[in-house]
């Protein structure tokens, strides 16, 4: 479809894991390969990562290449998608500054991500309680605004993200509406593109905890070796009441089945477990009793390996020429900068701060000062 512009990004604070994969990366590759869009951008949100890692730039710096390798290895193709680094596009910062006028402090305080962080940072360095939210750096407080700049700079229409990012897209839509109302139709309203499968919206950690997180050690990384993954799958959280194989088992909250919901397709049964036709049959047997966890885990491991093997292989190839990966990001950043500049020009014109291009203004002022 002409006019469709896809954009999304990730913070470089660690390697990407299979939660990112089912929540967004897999979707992006499908969109990329289906075609039918005008442009597609995927970027590394390092400036945003610095809003809560400003004291650890080395972490962000190290993880840029990790995320870039993850992107390329899942199959994002630099010939089809512009891959770039956020901090290299100064126009994004400039847009953020103008958008700051369109958002109230109260509105930012209601953003769920900001709200959580305010609660955590309500204390100063001495441990004394601060006035509501005052311990939060302004940079972090404003990052929903900077995210609106990321999206609107490229006139993005479709933003494939995980569910947690929905409030950020809503905030962007509000900024777009306010801008267009005040300064005239200039910016494009985006929409979030979420995975349709519930298990993919938020894949739990291998320990059954709500979220995969590096600090909990419950992630399966895209770059994980088959050996490491084997250990993680075999120790996955299942149903604590399913003690003997003959016991009836529970599916709800059972991580192995949540992962199967996210990864398993009917053809996997033909390939690896022909006793069942589909996941519903397998679940029914588990619930009846008589089916052990280890068998289910082995099946899941086969499916995960099938999906991750080509990703691991592609990563190995790209790892052989790291300077070439930086070069991809550099070229992409040049393309992205030109696109963002075009939007910034539109924005400055709409706000009437494009003084040197504004012939009417210059002539009007000239008349004013000479006609008396
Ligand atoms: N906030 C996103 C995350 O934490 C990353 C991000 C920054 C992003 N800017 C964006 C995502 C613009 C989509 C569009 O994953």
Short mmCIF file of C-alpha atoms and ligand atoms in Angstrom, two decimals:
data_model
loop_
_atom_site.label_atom_id
_atom_site.label_comp_id
_atom_site.label_asym_id
_atom_site.label_seq_id
_atom_site.Cartn_x
_atom_site.Cartn_y
_atom_site.Cartn_z
CA UNK A 1 0.00 0.00 0.00
CA UNK A 2 1.58 3.32 -0.92
CA UNK A 3 1.99 5.66 1.97
CA UNK A 4 2.43 3.00 4.60
CA UNK A 5 5.50 3.80 6.70
CA UNK A 6 6.61 1.28 9.32
CA UNK A 7 8.88 2.24 12.19
CA UNK A 8 9.99 0.68 15.43
CA UNK A 9 13.00 0.42 17.71
CA UNK A 10 14.57 -1.18 20.77
CA UNK A 11 16.73 0.07 23.62
CA UNK A 12 20.28 -1.26 23.57
CA UNK A 13 20.45 -2.35 27.20
CA UNK A 14 21.03 -6.05 26.56
CA UNK A 15 20.74 -8.80 24.00
CA UNK A 16 17.28 -9.37 22.59
CA UNK A 17 15.42 -12.49 23.73
CA UNK A 18 12.61 -14.69 22.46
CA UNK A 19 10.07 -12.43 24.23
CA UNK A 20 11.16 -9.60 21.91
CA UNK A 21 11.06 -12.07 19.07
CA UNK A 22 7.43 -13.23 19.41
CA UNK A 23 6.33 -9.81 20.67
CA UNK A 24 7.68 -7.82 17.77
CA UNK A 25 10.77 -8.99 15.84
CA UNK A 26 9.07 -11.92 14.12
CA UNK A 27 6.25 -9.61 13.09
CA UNK A 28 8.68 -7.07 11.67
CA UNK A 29 10.41 -9.62 9.48
CA UNK A 30 7.02 -10.83 8.20
CA UNK A 31 6.00 -7.25 7.41
CA UNK A 32 9.34 -6.59 5.72
CA UNK A 33 8.99 -9.67 3.53
CA UNK A 34 5.31 -9.15 2.70
CA UNK A 35 6.17 -5.78 1.16
CA UNK A 36 3.46 -3.32 0.24
CA UNK A 37 4.86 -0.45 2.29
CA UNK A 38 6.56 2.71 1.20
CA UNK A 39 9.36 2.71 3.75
CA UNK A 40 10.41 0.73 6.80
CA UNK A 41 12.72 1.92 9.59
CA UNK A 42 14.08 -0.05 12.54
CA UNK A 43 16.34 1.72 14.97
CA UNK A 44 18.44 1.34 18.08
CA UNK A 45 17.06 3.71 20.74
CA UNK A 46 20.35 4.54 22.46
CA UNK A 47 19.38 8.09 23.43
CA UNK A 48 16.29 6.71 25.13
CA UNK A 49 18.34 3.98 26.86
CA UNK A 50 20.58 6.75 28.22
CA UNK A 51 17.62 8.39 29.97
CA UNK A 52 17.88 5.70 32.64
CA UNK A 53 21.47 4.59 32.00
CA UNK A 54 23.12 8.02 31.71
CA UNK A 55 25.67 6.97 34.30
CA UNK A 56 26.55 3.86 32.33
CA UNK A 57 27.16 4.85 28.71
CA UNK A 58 29.51 1.91 28.31
CA UNK A 59 26.61 -0.52 28.72
CA UNK A 60 24.67 1.24 25.98
CA UNK A 61 27.74 1.45 23.75
CA UNK A 62 28.45 -2.29 24.08
CA UNK A 63 24.88 -3.29 23.39
CA UNK A 64 24.47 -1.37 20.14
CA UNK A 65 26.31 -4.06 18.23
CA UNK A 66 24.42 -6.82 20.10
CA UNK A 67 21.06 -5.41 19.06
CA UNK A 68 22.29 -4.75 15.50
CA UNK A 69 23.42 -8.38 15.24
CA UNK A 70 20.08 -9.54 16.65
CA UNK A 71 18.25 -7.46 14.01
CA UNK A 72 20.30 -8.81 11.14
CA UNK A 73 20.20 -12.37 12.39
CA UNK A 74 16.41 -12.53 12.71
CA UNK A 75 16.32 -11.57 9.05
CA UNK A 76 15.89 -7.81 8.89
CA UNK A 77 17.42 -6.98 5.53
CA UNK A 78 19.31 -3.68 5.21
CA UNK A 79 18.34 -3.56 1.53
CA UNK A 80 14.68 -3.39 2.52
CA UNK A 81 14.78 -1.71 5.91
CA UNK A 82 16.66 1.39 7.06
CA UNK A 83 18.55 0.38 10.20
CA UNK A 84 19.88 3.33 12.19
CA UNK A 85 21.00 4.66 15.58
CA UNK A 86 18.75 7.20 17.31
CA UNK A 87 21.48 9.47 18.75
CA UNK A 88 22.92 10.05 15.29
CA UNK A 89 19.77 11.88 14.19
CA UNK A 90 19.92 15.32 15.86
CA UNK A 91 16.57 16.30 14.32
CA UNK A 92 14.88 13.98 16.83
CA UNK A 93 16.14 16.07 19.74
CA UNK A 94 14.97 19.25 18.08
CA UNK A 95 11.48 17.88 17.47
CA UNK A 96 11.33 16.70 21.09
CA UNK A 97 11.97 20.23 22.29
CA UNK A 98 9.08 21.69 20.27
CA UNK A 99 6.72 18.87 21.29
CA UNK A 100 7.46 19.55 24.97
CA UNK A 101 5.16 22.57 24.70
CA UNK A 102 2.25 20.32 23.80
CA UNK A 103 2.36 17.99 26.81
CA UNK A 104 1.55 18.76 30.43
CA UNK A 105 3.44 17.52 33.45
CA UNK A 106 0.22 15.87 34.69
CA UNK A 107 -0.13 13.95 31.43
CA UNK A 108 3.41 12.58 31.68
CA UNK A 109 2.83 11.58 35.29
CA UNK A 110 -0.02 9.35 34.10
CA UNK A 111 2.19 7.46 31.63
CA UNK A 112 2.55 3.97 33.18
CA UNK A 113 6.30 3.68 32.55
CA UNK A 114 6.99 7.13 33.97
CA UNK A 115 4.64 6.47 36.88
CA UNK A 116 6.50 3.30 37.88
CA UNK A 117 9.82 5.11 37.70
CA UNK A 118 8.51 8.03 39.76
CA UNK A 119 7.49 5.57 42.46
CA UNK A 120 10.96 4.00 42.42
CA UNK A 121 12.85 7.28 42.38
CA UNK A 122 10.92 9.20 44.98
CA UNK A 123 14.11 9.35 47.05
CA UNK A 124 17.25 11.43 46.72
CA UNK A 125 20.83 10.15 46.92
CA UNK A 126 20.74 10.43 50.74
CA UNK A 127 17.64 8.23 50.88
CA UNK A 128 15.36 11.08 51.91
CA UNK A 129 11.88 11.12 50.53
CA UNK A 130 11.32 13.73 47.84
CA UNK A 131 8.24 15.62 46.76
CA UNK A 132 6.24 13.48 44.33
CA UNK A 133 8.46 12.49 41.44
CA UNK A 134 11.12 15.10 42.08
CA UNK A 135 13.88 12.48 42.29
CA UNK A 136 13.30 11.55 38.65
CA UNK A 137 15.67 13.00 36.04
CA UNK A 138 13.86 15.27 33.58
CA UNK A 139 15.29 13.31 30.66
CA UNK A 140 13.48 10.16 31.73
CA UNK A 141 10.33 12.08 32.51
CA UNK A 142 10.25 13.40 28.95
CA UNK A 143 11.02 10.22 27.12
CA UNK A 144 7.43 9.65 25.99
CA UNK A 145 7.82 12.97 24.17
CA UNK A 146 11.09 11.90 22.61
CA UNK A 147 9.41 8.69 21.50
CA UNK A 148 6.75 10.79 19.77
CA UNK A 149 9.59 12.55 17.96
CA UNK A 150 11.05 9.19 16.87
CA UNK A 151 7.73 8.14 15.39
CA UNK A 152 6.58 11.39 13.79
CA UNK A 153 10.00 12.33 12.34
CA UNK A 154 9.53 9.53 9.84
CA UNK A 155 5.79 10.11 9.36
CA UNK A 156 5.29 6.52 10.56
CA UNK A 157 1.80 5.09 10.10
CA UNK A 158 2.41 1.63 11.63
CA UNK A 159 4.47 0.93 14.73
CA UNK A 160 4.99 -2.78 15.49
CA UNK A 161 5.63 -2.99 19.24
CA UNK A 162 4.93 -5.05 22.33
CA UNK A 163 1.82 -4.34 24.37
CA UNK A 164 3.77 -2.34 26.99
CA UNK A 165 4.39 0.34 24.37
CA UNK A 166 0.72 1.09 23.71
CA UNK A 167 0.62 4.09 26.09
CA UNK A 168 3.60 5.59 24.23
CA UNK A 169 1.74 5.41 20.94
CA UNK A 170 -1.35 6.96 22.55
CA UNK A 171 0.81 9.81 23.81
CA UNK A 172 2.22 10.26 20.29
CA UNK A 173 -1.27 10.43 18.79
CA UNK A 174 -2.18 13.15 21.30
CA UNK A 175 0.90 15.17 20.38
CA UNK A 176 0.15 14.79 16.67
CA UNK A 177 -3.42 15.99 17.17
CA UNK A 178 -2.35 18.95 19.30
CA UNK A 179 0.33 19.95 16.81
CA UNK A 180 -1.97 19.70 13.79
CA UNK A 181 -4.73 21.61 15.56
CA UNK A 182 -2.47 24.49 16.59
CA UNK A 183 -0.08 24.74 13.66
CA UNK A 184 -2.04 23.12 10.82
CA UNK A 185 -2.08 19.61 9.33
CA UNK A 186 1.58 18.54 9.38
CA UNK A 187 2.19 15.33 11.33
CA UNK A 188 0.89 11.82 10.71
CA UNK A 189 -1.06 9.83 13.34
CA UNK A 190 0.52 6.42 13.94
CA UNK A 191 -1.09 3.21 15.11
CA UNK A 192 0.42 0.41 17.18
CA UNK A 193 0.64 -2.98 15.49
CA UNK A 194 0.42 -5.68 18.17
CA UNK A 195 0.78 -9.45 17.78
CA UNK A 196 -2.64 -11.12 17.49
CA UNK A 197 -1.73 -14.13 19.66
CA UNK A 198 -2.19 -13.50 23.42
CA UNK A 199 0.85 -15.62 24.39
CA UNK A 200 3.01 -13.37 22.20
CA UNK A 201 1.87 -10.14 23.82
CA UNK A 202 3.89 -10.83 26.91
CA UNK A 203 5.94 -13.99 26.99
CA UNK A 204 6.72 -14.91 30.61
CA UNK A 205 10.21 -15.79 31.84
CA UNK A 206 11.32 -19.43 31.98
CA UNK A 207 10.59 -19.30 35.73
CA UNK A 208 6.95 -18.41 35.06
CA UNK A 209 7.42 -14.81 36.25
CA UNK A 210 5.45 -12.23 34.30
CA UNK A 211 8.32 -10.81 32.34
CA UNK A 212 11.63 -11.93 30.89
CA UNK A 213 14.32 -9.83 32.46
CA UNK A 214 18.05 -10.02 32.44
CA UNK A 215 18.33 -9.42 36.18
CA UNK A 216 16.04 -12.40 36.94
CA UNK A 217 18.08 -14.69 34.65
CA UNK A 218 14.86 -16.05 33.14
CA UNK A 219 15.43 -15.13 29.50
CA UNK A 220 16.16 -17.25 26.46
CA UNK A 221 18.29 -15.05 24.21
CA UNK A 222 18.19 -15.13 20.45
CA UNK A 223 21.95 -15.60 20.48
CA UNK A 224 21.73 -18.46 23.02
CA UNK A 225 23.59 -21.66 22.08
CA UNK A 226 21.59 -24.88 21.74
CA UNK A 227 23.32 -26.22 24.88
CA UNK A 228 22.46 -23.25 27.07
CA UNK A 229 18.92 -23.29 25.75
CA UNK A 230 18.57 -26.99 26.54
CA UNK A 231 19.35 -26.30 30.20
CA UNK A 232 16.88 -23.45 30.37
CA UNK A 233 14.05 -25.38 28.73
CA UNK A 234 14.60 -28.43 30.94
CA UNK A 235 14.41 -26.29 34.08
CA UNK A 236 11.32 -24.37 32.99
CA UNK A 237 8.47 -23.72 35.38
CA UNK A 238 5.42 -25.91 34.67
CA UNK A 239 2.59 -26.94 36.98
CA UNK A 240 3.68 -27.42 40.61
CA UNK A 241 0.68 -29.69 41.23
CA UNK A 242 1.65 -32.03 38.41
CA UNK A 243 3.86 -34.30 40.50
CA UNK A 244 3.33 -37.73 38.99
CA UNK A 245 2.92 -38.29 35.27
CA UNK A 246 -0.53 -39.73 35.92
CA UNK A 247 -1.73 -36.54 37.69
CA UNK A 248 -3.98 -34.20 35.74
CA UNK A 249 -1.96 -31.14 34.67
CA UNK A 250 -2.80 -27.45 34.40
CA UNK A 251 -2.22 -25.41 31.29
CA UNK A 252 -2.90 -21.94 32.70
CA UNK A 253 0.27 -20.31 33.99
CA UNK A 254 2.27 -23.30 32.74
CA UNK A 255 5.20 -21.69 30.97
CA UNK A 256 5.87 -24.63 28.65
CA UNK A 257 2.35 -24.37 27.25
CA UNK A 258 2.51 -20.58 27.01
CA UNK A 259 5.68 -20.91 24.94
CA UNK A 260 4.01 -23.60 22.82
CA UNK A 261 1.11 -21.19 22.24
CA UNK A 262 3.63 -18.65 20.99
CA UNK A 263 5.78 -20.94 18.84
CA UNK A 264 3.97 -24.16 17.94
CA UNK A 265 2.26 -24.73 14.58
CA UNK A 266 0.28 -27.80 13.51
CA UNK A 267 3.07 -28.97 11.19
CA UNK A 268 5.40 -29.30 14.18
CA UNK A 269 3.34 -32.30 15.31
CA UNK A 270 3.79 -34.05 11.96
CA UNK A 271 7.53 -33.41 12.22
CA UNK A 272 8.26 -34.09 15.88
CA UNK A 273 5.26 -35.64 17.64
CA UNK A 274 2.87 -37.41 15.26
CA UNK A 275 0.81 -38.89 18.13
CA UNK A 276 -1.09 -35.58 18.23
CA UNK A 277 -2.60 -33.56 15.39
CA UNK A 278 -2.39 -30.21 17.06
CA UNK A 279 -1.75 -28.29 20.29
CA UNK A 280 -5.35 -28.69 21.49
CA UNK A 281 -4.98 -32.48 21.49
CA UNK A 282 -1.70 -32.26 23.38
CA UNK A 283 -3.21 -29.91 25.96
CA UNK A 284 -6.23 -32.20 26.42
CA UNK A 285 -3.94 -35.15 27.17
CA UNK A 286 -1.88 -33.11 29.64
CA UNK A 287 -5.02 -31.97 31.43
CA UNK A 288 -6.41 -35.53 31.60
CA UNK A 289 -3.18 -36.80 33.13
CA UNK A 290 -0.71 -39.36 31.88
CA UNK A 291 1.62 -36.97 30.07
CA UNK A 292 4.96 -35.98 31.61
CA UNK A 293 6.57 -32.52 31.57
CA UNK A 294 9.85 -33.75 30.13
CA UNK A 295 8.19 -34.97 26.93
CA UNK A 296 6.51 -31.59 26.49
CA UNK A 297 9.77 -29.78 27.16
CA UNK A 298 11.64 -31.88 24.61
CA UNK A 299 8.98 -31.06 22.02
CA UNK A 300 9.23 -27.36 22.83
CA UNK A 301 13.01 -27.52 22.60
CA UNK A 302 12.82 -29.00 19.09
CA UNK A 303 10.47 -26.25 17.97
CA UNK A 304 12.63 -23.51 19.50
CA UNK A 305 15.74 -24.95 17.89
CA UNK A 306 14.03 -25.09 14.51
CA UNK A 307 13.18 -21.40 14.85
CA UNK A 308 16.50 -20.27 16.36
CA UNK A 309 18.93 -22.33 14.27
CA UNK A 310 18.78 -20.10 11.16
CA UNK A 311 19.03 -17.06 13.44
CA UNK A 312 22.18 -18.44 15.11
CA UNK A 313 23.70 -19.28 11.74
CA UNK A 314 23.05 -15.81 10.31
CA UNK A 315 24.52 -14.23 13.46
CA UNK A 316 27.74 -16.23 13.03
CA UNK A 317 28.07 -14.88 9.48
CA UNK A 318 27.58 -11.25 10.49
CA UNK A 319 29.93 -11.65 13.46
CA UNK A 320 32.74 -12.33 10.98
CA UNK A 321 32.62 -8.75 9.72
CA UNK A 322 31.70 -6.38 12.54
CA UNK A 323 32.96 -3.22 10.76
CA UNK A 324 30.49 -3.99 7.98
CA UNK A 325 27.66 -4.05 10.55
CA UNK A 326 28.65 -0.58 11.80
CA UNK A 327 28.72 0.51 8.18
CA UNK A 328 25.14 -0.69 7.67
CA UNK A 329 24.10 1.42 10.68
CA UNK A 330 26.04 4.43 9.44
CA UNK A 331 24.49 4.31 5.96
CA UNK A 332 21.05 3.80 7.49
CA UNK A 333 21.58 6.75 9.82
CA UNK A 334 22.36 8.97 6.83
CA UNK A 335 19.12 7.94 5.11
CA UNK A 336 17.17 8.42 8.35
CA UNK A 337 18.66 11.84 8.95
CA UNK A 338 17.51 13.07 5.54
CA UNK A 339 13.98 11.80 6.21
CA UNK A 340 13.86 13.41 9.66
CA UNK A 341 15.19 16.69 8.28
CA UNK A 342 12.34 16.83 5.76
CA UNK A 343 9.82 16.52 8.62
CA UNK A 344 11.68 19.06 10.75
CA UNK A 345 11.48 21.50 7.81
CA UNK A 346 7.70 20.93 7.66
CA UNK A 347 7.43 21.41 11.43
CA UNK A 348 9.42 24.65 11.45
CA UNK A 349 7.40 25.97 8.53
CA UNK A 350 4.14 25.10 10.28
CA UNK A 351 5.36 26.79 13.48
CA UNK A 352 6.53 29.74 11.41
CA UNK A 353 10.06 29.55 12.73
CA UNK A 354 11.59 29.05 9.28
CA UNK A 355 12.46 32.76 9.17
CA UNK A 356 15.11 32.68 6.45
CA UNK A 357 12.82 30.80 4.04
CA UNK A 358 9.83 32.98 4.85
CA UNK A 359 9.87 35.55 2.00
CA UNK A 360 6.53 36.98 3.08
CA UNK A 361 7.85 37.68 6.57
CA UNK A 362 11.01 39.37 5.29
CA UNK A 363 9.06 41.52 2.83
CA UNK A 364 6.44 42.42 5.42
CA UNK A 365 9.13 43.52 7.88
CA UNK A 366 10.93 45.44 5.15
CA UNK A 367 7.71 47.35 4.34
CA UNK A 368 7.05 48.01 7.99
CA UNK A 369 10.41 49.64 8.54
CA UNK A 370 10.58 51.61 5.26
CA UNK A 371 7.02 52.83 4.80
CA UNK A 372 7.01 55.31 7.65
N1 LIG B 1 10.39 2.39 24.09
C1 LIG B 1 10.73 1.32 23.19
C2 LIG B 1 11.15 0.13 24.05
O1 LIG B 1 11.42 0.29 25.22
C3 LIG B 1 11.82 1.67 22.23
C4 LIG B 1 11.44 2.81 21.33
C5 LIG B 1 11.97 4.07 21.35
C6 LIG B 1 10.46 2.78 20.30
N2 LIG B 1 11.39 4.82 20.40
C7 LIG B 1 10.46 4.09 19.74
C8 LIG B 1 9.58 1.82 19.82
C9 LIG B 1 9.61 4.43 18.71
C10 LIG B 1 8.74 2.16 18.79
C11 LIG B 1 8.73 3.46 18.23
O2 LIG B 1 11.22 -0.97 23.54
#
